Short mmCIF file of C-alpha atoms and ligand atoms in Angstrom, two decimals:
data_model
loop_
_atom_site.label_atom_id
_atom_site.label_comp_id
_atom_site.label_asym_id
_atom_site.label_seq_id
_atom_site.Cartn_x
_atom_site.Cartn_y
_atom_site.Cartn_z
CA ARG A 1 61.40 48.52 125.19
CA PRO A 2 61.29 50.03 121.73
CA ARG A 3 58.61 48.62 119.46
CA VAL A 4 58.95 46.72 116.24
CA LEU A 5 56.31 45.93 113.64
CA SER A 6 56.76 44.02 110.43
CA GLY A 7 54.66 42.00 108.00
CA ILE A 8 54.90 39.32 105.36
CA GLN A 9 52.43 38.32 102.66
CA PRO A 10 51.00 34.79 102.52
CA THR A 11 51.22 34.76 98.74
CA ALA A 12 53.32 31.67 98.08
CA ASP A 13 53.56 28.07 99.22
CA SER A 14 56.80 28.87 101.01
CA PHE A 15 58.94 31.77 102.13
CA HIS A 16 62.28 32.00 100.31
CA VAL A 17 65.80 32.67 101.50
CA GLY A 18 65.44 36.36 100.57
CA ASN A 19 62.50 36.72 102.95
CA TYR A 20 64.45 34.91 105.63
CA LEU A 21 67.73 36.83 105.36
CA GLY A 22 66.21 40.18 104.40
CA ALA A 23 63.65 40.20 107.18
CA LEU A 24 62.67 37.11 109.17
CA ARG A 25 66.05 36.46 110.75
CA GLN A 26 65.93 40.00 112.14
CA TRP A 27 62.35 39.40 113.34
CA VAL A 28 63.62 36.52 115.46
CA ASP A 29 66.66 38.41 116.81
CA LEU A 30 64.76 41.57 117.70
CA GLN A 31 62.57 39.61 120.11
CA ALA A 32 65.44 39.79 122.60
CA THR A 33 65.54 43.58 122.73
CA HIS A 34 62.22 44.91 121.45
CA GLU A 35 58.50 44.60 121.94
CA THR A 36 57.66 42.83 118.69
CA PHE A 37 54.51 42.72 116.55
CA TYR A 38 54.55 40.47 113.50
CA SER A 39 51.72 40.22 111.03
CA ILE A 40 50.76 37.87 108.23
CA VAL A 41 49.33 40.47 105.89
CA ASP A 42 46.44 38.72 104.17
CA LEU A 43 44.70 42.01 103.30
CA HIS A 44 47.71 42.84 101.16
CA ALA A 45 47.55 39.38 99.58
CA ILE A 46 44.17 40.06 97.93
CA THR A 47 45.39 43.11 96.01
CA VAL A 48 46.09 40.67 93.17
CA GLU A 49 43.81 37.87 91.99
CA HIS A 50 43.81 34.97 94.43
CA GLU A 51 42.21 31.65 95.31
CA PRO A 52 40.35 31.78 98.70
CA LYS A 53 41.16 28.19 99.70
CA LEU A 54 44.79 28.68 98.87
CA LEU A 55 44.97 31.94 100.83
CA ARG A 56 43.56 30.24 103.94
CA GLN A 57 46.08 27.40 103.58
CA ARG A 58 49.00 29.74 102.92
CA THR A 59 48.12 31.88 105.92
CA ARG A 60 48.47 28.83 108.18
CA VAL A 61 51.65 27.71 106.41
CA ALA A 62 53.05 31.21 106.90
CA ALA A 63 52.27 31.05 110.62
CA ALA A 64 53.85 27.60 110.89
CA GLN A 65 57.03 28.83 109.18
CA LEU A 66 57.30 31.86 111.47
CA LEU A 67 56.90 29.69 114.56
CA ALA A 68 59.40 27.14 113.25
CA LEU A 69 61.92 29.89 112.55
CA GLY A 70 61.73 30.99 116.16
CA ILE A 71 58.99 33.57 116.49
CA ASP A 72 57.82 32.89 120.02
CA PRO A 73 54.13 33.70 120.48
CA GLU A 74 54.73 34.42 124.16
CA ARG A 75 57.35 37.05 123.45
CA SER A 76 55.94 38.37 120.16
CA THR A 77 52.44 39.32 119.12
CA LEU A 78 51.96 37.15 116.04
CA PHE A 79 48.72 37.84 114.21
CA VAL A 80 46.80 37.83 110.96
CA GLN A 81 46.14 41.33 109.63
CA SER A 82 42.48 40.80 108.64
CA GLN A 83 41.64 39.81 112.23
CA VAL A 84 42.58 43.28 113.49
CA PRO A 85 40.13 45.94 112.22
CA ALA A 86 42.45 48.83 113.16
CA HIS A 87 44.53 48.34 110.00
CA THR A 88 41.72 49.17 107.59
CA GLN A 89 40.27 51.78 109.96
CA LEU A 90 43.52 53.71 110.03
CA SER A 91 44.25 53.08 106.37
CA TRP A 92 41.27 55.20 105.27
CA VAL A 93 42.53 58.23 107.16
CA MET A 94 46.01 57.73 105.70
CA GLU A 95 44.57 57.44 102.18
CA CYS A 96 42.94 60.82 102.66
CA LEU A 97 46.34 62.30 103.54
CA THR A 98 48.16 60.79 100.55
CA GLY A 99 48.49 62.63 97.27
CA PHE A 100 47.41 60.76 94.16
CA GLY A 101 50.74 61.58 92.52
CA GLU A 102 52.63 60.57 95.63
CA ALA A 103 51.00 57.12 95.56
CA GLY A 104 51.64 56.89 91.83
CA ARG A 105 55.37 57.26 92.37
CA MET A 106 55.66 53.99 94.31
CA THR A 107 57.97 51.84 92.21
CA GLN A 108 56.55 48.50 93.40
CA PHE A 109 53.13 49.57 92.17
CA LYS A 110 54.60 50.61 88.85
CA ASP A 111 56.35 47.23 88.53
CA LYS A 112 53.35 45.15 89.55
CA SER A 113 50.69 47.08 87.65
CA GLY A 114 52.54 46.85 84.35
CA LYS A 115 51.02 43.53 83.38
CA GLY A 116 47.51 43.15 82.04
CA GLY A 117 46.43 46.79 81.68
CA ALA A 118 44.46 49.18 83.88
CA ASP A 119 41.38 47.01 84.44
CA HIS A 120 43.49 44.12 85.69
CA THR A 121 45.16 46.36 88.24
CA SER A 122 43.05 46.80 91.37
CA VAL A 123 42.68 50.05 93.26
CA GLY A 124 43.82 48.00 96.26
CA LEU A 125 47.18 47.44 94.60
CA PHE A 126 47.46 51.21 94.19
CA THR A 127 46.67 51.92 97.85
CA TYR A 128 48.73 48.94 99.09
CA PRO A 129 51.60 51.10 100.48
CA ILE A 130 49.11 53.23 102.42
CA LEU A 131 47.67 50.15 104.13
CA GLN A 132 51.26 49.18 104.89
CA ALA A 133 51.80 52.60 106.48
CA ALA A 134 48.68 52.04 108.60
CA ASP A 135 50.02 48.63 109.69
CA ILE A 136 53.13 50.28 111.06
CA LEU A 137 51.64 53.48 112.48
CA ALA A 138 48.83 51.68 114.31
CA TYR A 139 51.45 50.13 116.63
CA GLN A 140 53.52 53.31 117.12
CA ALA A 141 56.48 51.23 115.93
CA ASP A 142 60.01 52.58 116.36
CA ALA A 143 61.65 50.16 113.92
CA VAL A 144 60.55 48.10 110.92
CA PRO A 145 62.79 45.19 109.88
CA VAL A 146 62.49 44.68 106.11
CA GLY A 147 64.52 44.13 102.95
CA GLU A 148 65.75 46.91 100.67
CA ASP A 149 62.69 46.65 98.40
CA GLN A 150 60.50 48.11 101.17
CA ARG A 151 62.56 51.27 101.70
CA GLN A 152 60.32 53.50 99.59
CA HIS A 153 57.19 52.28 101.39
CA LEU A 154 58.82 53.14 104.70
CA GLU A 155 59.70 56.60 103.45
CA LEU A 156 56.02 57.09 102.58
CA THR A 157 55.06 55.83 106.05
CA ARG A 158 57.38 58.36 107.67
CA ASN A 159 56.02 61.17 105.52
CA LEU A 160 52.43 60.28 106.37
CA ALA A 161 53.17 60.16 110.10
CA GLN A 162 54.87 63.55 109.96
CA ARG A 163 52.06 65.01 107.86
CA PHE A 164 49.41 63.74 110.27
CA ASN A 165 51.32 65.09 113.26
CA SER A 166 51.82 68.52 111.74
CA ARG A 167 48.16 68.85 110.72
CA PHE A 168 46.46 67.39 113.75
CA GLY A 169 49.05 67.54 116.54
CA LYS A 170 51.61 65.00 117.69
CA THR A 171 49.93 61.59 117.57
CA LEU A 172 51.97 59.09 115.55
CA ARG A 173 55.51 57.86 116.09
CA VAL A 174 57.76 58.26 113.02
CA PRO A 175 59.32 54.81 112.42
CA GLU A 176 62.85 53.98 111.23
CA PRO A 177 63.57 51.28 108.67
CA TYR A 178 65.74 48.45 110.02
CA ILE A 179 67.60 47.14 106.98
CA LEU A 180 70.79 45.10 107.33
CA LYS A 181 73.11 45.96 104.49
CA ALA A 182 74.70 42.51 104.01
CA THR A 183 71.35 40.79 103.42
CA ALA A 184 69.09 43.64 102.29
CA LYS A 185 68.79 42.24 98.78
CA ILE A 186 69.24 38.57 97.93
CA TYR A 187 69.35 37.80 94.22
CA ASP A 188 67.65 35.23 92.03
CA LEU A 189 69.74 32.07 91.49
CA SER A 190 69.02 31.83 87.79
CA GLU A 191 69.01 35.57 87.10
CA PRO A 192 71.52 37.02 89.56
CA ARG A 193 70.94 40.66 88.66
CA ALA A 194 67.26 40.39 89.64
CA LYS A 195 65.89 40.29 93.18
CA MET A 196 64.83 36.85 94.38
CA SER A 197 61.04 36.96 94.47
CA LYS A 198 57.98 34.82 95.09
CA SER A 199 56.80 35.58 91.59
CA SER A 200 59.78 33.93 89.88
CA PRO A 201 59.99 30.53 91.57
CA GLY A 202 62.55 29.24 89.04
CA GLY A 203 65.39 31.06 90.77
CA SER A 204 64.20 31.20 94.36
CA LEU A 205 65.45 29.06 97.18
CA ASP A 206 62.36 28.10 99.17
CA LEU A 207 62.33 27.04 102.82
CA LEU A 208 59.70 24.36 102.24
CA ALA A 209 60.85 23.07 98.86
CA ASP A 210 62.06 19.51 98.53
CA VAL A 211 65.68 19.50 99.73
CA LYS A 212 66.98 17.50 96.78
CA ALA A 213 65.34 19.90 94.34
CA SER A 214 66.91 22.86 96.15
CA VAL A 215 70.34 21.22 96.07
CA LYS A 216 69.91 20.84 92.33
CA LYS A 217 68.88 24.48 92.01
CA ILE A 218 71.96 25.63 93.92
CA LYS A 219 74.22 23.47 91.78
CA SER A 220 72.78 24.92 88.59
CA ALA A 221 72.82 28.54 89.84
CA VAL A 222 73.99 30.98 87.16
CA THR A 223 77.56 32.22 87.70
CA ASP A 224 79.97 33.46 85.02
CA THR A 225 82.61 32.14 82.64
CA GLU A 226 85.60 32.96 84.85
CA ARG A 227 86.89 30.57 87.46
CA GLU A 228 87.82 32.86 90.32
CA ILE A 229 85.73 32.91 93.51
CA ARG A 230 85.71 36.57 94.39
CA TYR A 231 83.06 39.01 95.68
CA ASP A 232 82.33 41.50 92.91
CA GLU A 233 78.66 42.48 92.66
CA GLU A 234 79.17 44.44 89.47
CA ASN A 235 80.98 41.82 87.38
CA LYS A 236 80.23 38.60 89.22
CA PRO A 237 76.69 38.93 90.59
CA GLY A 238 76.00 35.17 90.70
CA VAL A 239 79.17 34.23 92.59
CA SER A 240 78.75 37.23 94.91
CA ASN A 241 75.21 36.14 95.79
CA LEU A 242 76.36 32.58 96.56
CA LEU A 243 79.17 33.98 98.73
CA SER A 244 76.71 36.19 100.63
CA LEU A 245 74.44 33.25 101.30
CA LEU A 246 77.26 30.99 102.43
CA SER A 247 78.68 33.76 104.59
CA VAL A 248 75.47 34.23 106.61
CA PHE A 249 74.74 30.54 106.97
CA THR A 250 78.26 29.68 108.13
CA GLY A 251 79.04 32.89 110.03
CA THR A 252 82.30 33.22 108.04
CA SER A 253 83.14 36.64 106.59
CA ILE A 254 83.25 37.04 102.82
CA PRO A 255 87.00 37.88 102.77
CA ASP A 256 87.69 34.71 104.78
CA LEU A 257 85.59 32.69 102.33
CA GLU A 258 87.49 34.18 99.39
CA VAL A 259 90.76 33.06 100.97
CA SER A 260 89.51 29.57 101.69
CA TYR A 261 88.26 29.08 98.11
CA GLN A 262 91.53 30.09 96.46
CA GLY A 263 92.38 27.45 93.90
CA LYS A 264 88.94 25.87 94.17
CA GLY A 265 86.08 25.97 91.67
CA TYR A 266 82.45 27.07 91.56
CA GLY A 267 81.40 23.44 92.07
CA ASP A 268 83.05 23.46 95.50
CA LEU A 269 81.32 26.69 96.52
CA LYS A 270 77.94 25.39 95.35
CA GLY A 271 78.45 22.02 97.02
CA ASP A 272 79.22 23.67 100.35
CA LEU A 273 76.23 25.99 100.09
CA ALA A 274 73.98 23.05 99.17
CA GLN A 275 75.16 21.24 102.27
CA VAL A 276 74.56 24.10 104.72
CA TRP A 277 71.19 24.72 103.11
CA ALA A 278 70.16 21.09 103.57
CA GLU A 279 71.28 21.21 107.20
CA PHE A 280 69.29 24.38 107.76
CA VAL A 281 66.00 23.41 106.14
CA THR A 282 65.71 19.75 107.12
CA PRO A 283 64.88 20.35 110.81
CA LEU A 284 62.92 23.46 109.87
CA GLN A 285 60.64 21.50 107.55
CA ALA A 286 60.01 18.94 110.28
CA ALA A 287 59.05 21.70 112.70
CA VAL A 288 56.69 23.29 110.15
CA ALA A 289 55.01 19.91 109.58
CA GLY A 290 54.57 19.61 113.34
CA TYR A 291 52.74 22.94 113.59
CA LEU A 292 50.59 22.17 110.54
CA ALA A 293 49.51 18.85 112.05
CA ASP A 294 47.42 20.82 114.54
CA PRO A 295 45.67 23.64 112.66
CA ALA A 296 43.25 24.28 115.54
CA GLU A 297 46.19 25.09 117.81
CA LEU A 298 47.70 27.35 115.13
CA ASP A 299 44.40 29.20 114.80
CA ARG A 300 44.26 29.58 118.57
CA ILE A 301 47.75 31.11 118.68
CA LEU A 302 46.78 33.53 115.92
CA SER A 303 43.49 34.51 117.61
CA ALA A 304 45.32 35.23 120.84
CA GLY A 305 47.78 37.34 118.86
CA ALA A 306 44.94 39.23 117.17
CA ALA A 307 43.39 40.06 120.55
CA ARG A 308 46.68 41.48 121.83
CA ALA A 309 47.29 43.38 118.60
CA THR A 310 43.77 44.82 118.67
CA ALA A 311 44.25 46.10 122.20
CA VAL A 312 47.28 48.14 121.11
CA ALA A 313 46.21 49.24 117.62
CA SER A 314 42.66 50.25 118.54
CA LYS A 315 44.08 52.88 120.92
CA THR A 316 45.90 54.55 118.04
CA VAL A 317 42.75 54.46 115.91
CA ALA A 318 40.70 56.04 118.72
CA ASP A 319 43.30 58.77 119.11
CA VAL A 320 43.51 59.41 115.35
CA TYR A 321 39.71 59.45 114.94
CA GLN A 322 39.37 61.93 117.77
CA LYS A 323 42.11 64.17 116.33
CA VAL A 324 40.54 64.32 112.86
CA GLY A 325 37.22 65.37 114.34
CA PHE A 326 35.08 62.24 114.36
CA LEU A 327 32.54 62.03 117.19
CA THR A 328 33.60 59.55 119.84
CA VAL A 329 31.38 56.51 120.33
P1 TYM B 401 56.91 40.52 101.23
O1 TYM B 401 55.88 39.58 101.74
O2 TYM B 401 57.07 40.67 99.77
O3 TYM B 401 58.34 40.14 101.79
C1 TYM B 401 58.58 39.92 103.16
C2 TYM B 401 59.93 40.48 103.56
O4 TYM B 401 60.97 39.87 102.79
C3 TYM B 401 61.81 40.88 102.25
N1 TYM B 401 62.34 40.40 100.96
C4 TYM B 401 63.65 40.37 100.64
N2 TYM B 401 64.76 40.73 101.33
C5 TYM B 401 65.96 40.56 100.73
N3 TYM B 401 66.09 40.03 99.49
C6 TYM B 401 65.02 39.64 98.76
N4 TYM B 401 65.17 39.12 97.55
C7 TYM B 401 63.73 39.82 99.33
N5 TYM B 401 62.47 39.56 98.90
C8 TYM B 401 61.64 39.92 99.91
C9 TYM B 401 60.89 42.08 102.06
O5 TYM B 401 61.63 43.28 102.00
C10 TYM B 401 60.03 41.99 103.31
O6 TYM B 401 60.67 42.59 104.41
N6 TYM B 401 54.94 45.09 101.66
C11 TYM B 401 55.54 44.01 102.43
C12 TYM B 401 54.63 43.42 103.47
C13 TYM B 401 54.12 44.37 104.50
C14 TYM B 401 54.87 45.00 105.52
C15 TYM B 401 53.94 45.76 106.29
C16 TYM B 401 56.22 45.00 105.86
C17 TYM B 401 52.84 44.76 104.66
N7 TYM B 401 52.70 45.59 105.74
C18 TYM B 401 54.35 46.53 107.38
C19 TYM B 401 56.64 45.78 106.96
C20 TYM B 401 55.69 46.53 107.70
C21 TYM B 401 55.90 42.91 101.44
O7 TYM B 401 55.39 42.84 100.37
O8 TYM B 401 56.71 41.96 101.91
#
């Protein structure tokens, strides 16, 4: 079976619908055909200022959400990144292969480091994409299911794997991004030309948010001053985003939705989306609460995952360390 690795940061109280449609839905589906490794990337979460207690809580909430969404810890290796030393061990070698300018061209770093000036931007935020490359390469992953915003980091990962292989001999598998076009970029409800993100909660649709509040958010989503329900990303980004969401949750194609909304208004579209959303998250929230009621069991699942992950990733580290000329222990 081909291998998959992906990761998600425990940096918010809830995942949002962009995380789900851009990545997590594919995580669940790929379990049927691939050997899957899924990581809650807490090392990445400390690249910006954080609260330790909150990080610990959010790591468990992240695990509970993944399990509730259908990540099966028997079929997938579900683990917390900091519990597997191979990630940081491999990351150092990858840092030494990365050009300073090359790292400086990462657009996510440029976006995130803008605020607060140079002394508020950690070196960890700068090397973040290199740690991400190590996450992927440590498992010799063939495919990496992510949203569009991760494409550049995957390109760096591929370049680093190829660079390592050409300098030290074939060692690392060169991974392919797995990005589904229809859901690669979900937009903010209140600012539909911007990507939905954990850092602008005003326009994000969160899996664990109060259902009534989410219904309200959907109903006040920004659209446009026309009346026609038509998919047109350029001129009607808000309506197009709502159509995309409704299309995936109902399994109806966008052209079919356009036909069925002829003569109807934005209120109808929003009402229908609100309803499918409520139907989706209500049982999900109950399942998450169930997992969170037994944190010891959650921690046990994650420890078992870390042991399995370590067994695989430490082999790559041993191979890489030998190839670069370190003495073997
Ligand atoms: P993170 O935690 O920001 O997001 C998790 C996943 O959600 C996707 N995503 C979106 N997809 C569509 N529309 C959106 N609006 C949207 N917002 C987020 C992201 O593309 C991602 O797939 N750097 C990664 C975490 C990471 C990782 C890895 C991923 C660390 N190591 C190794 C893959 C492999 C990140 O910040 O994801």
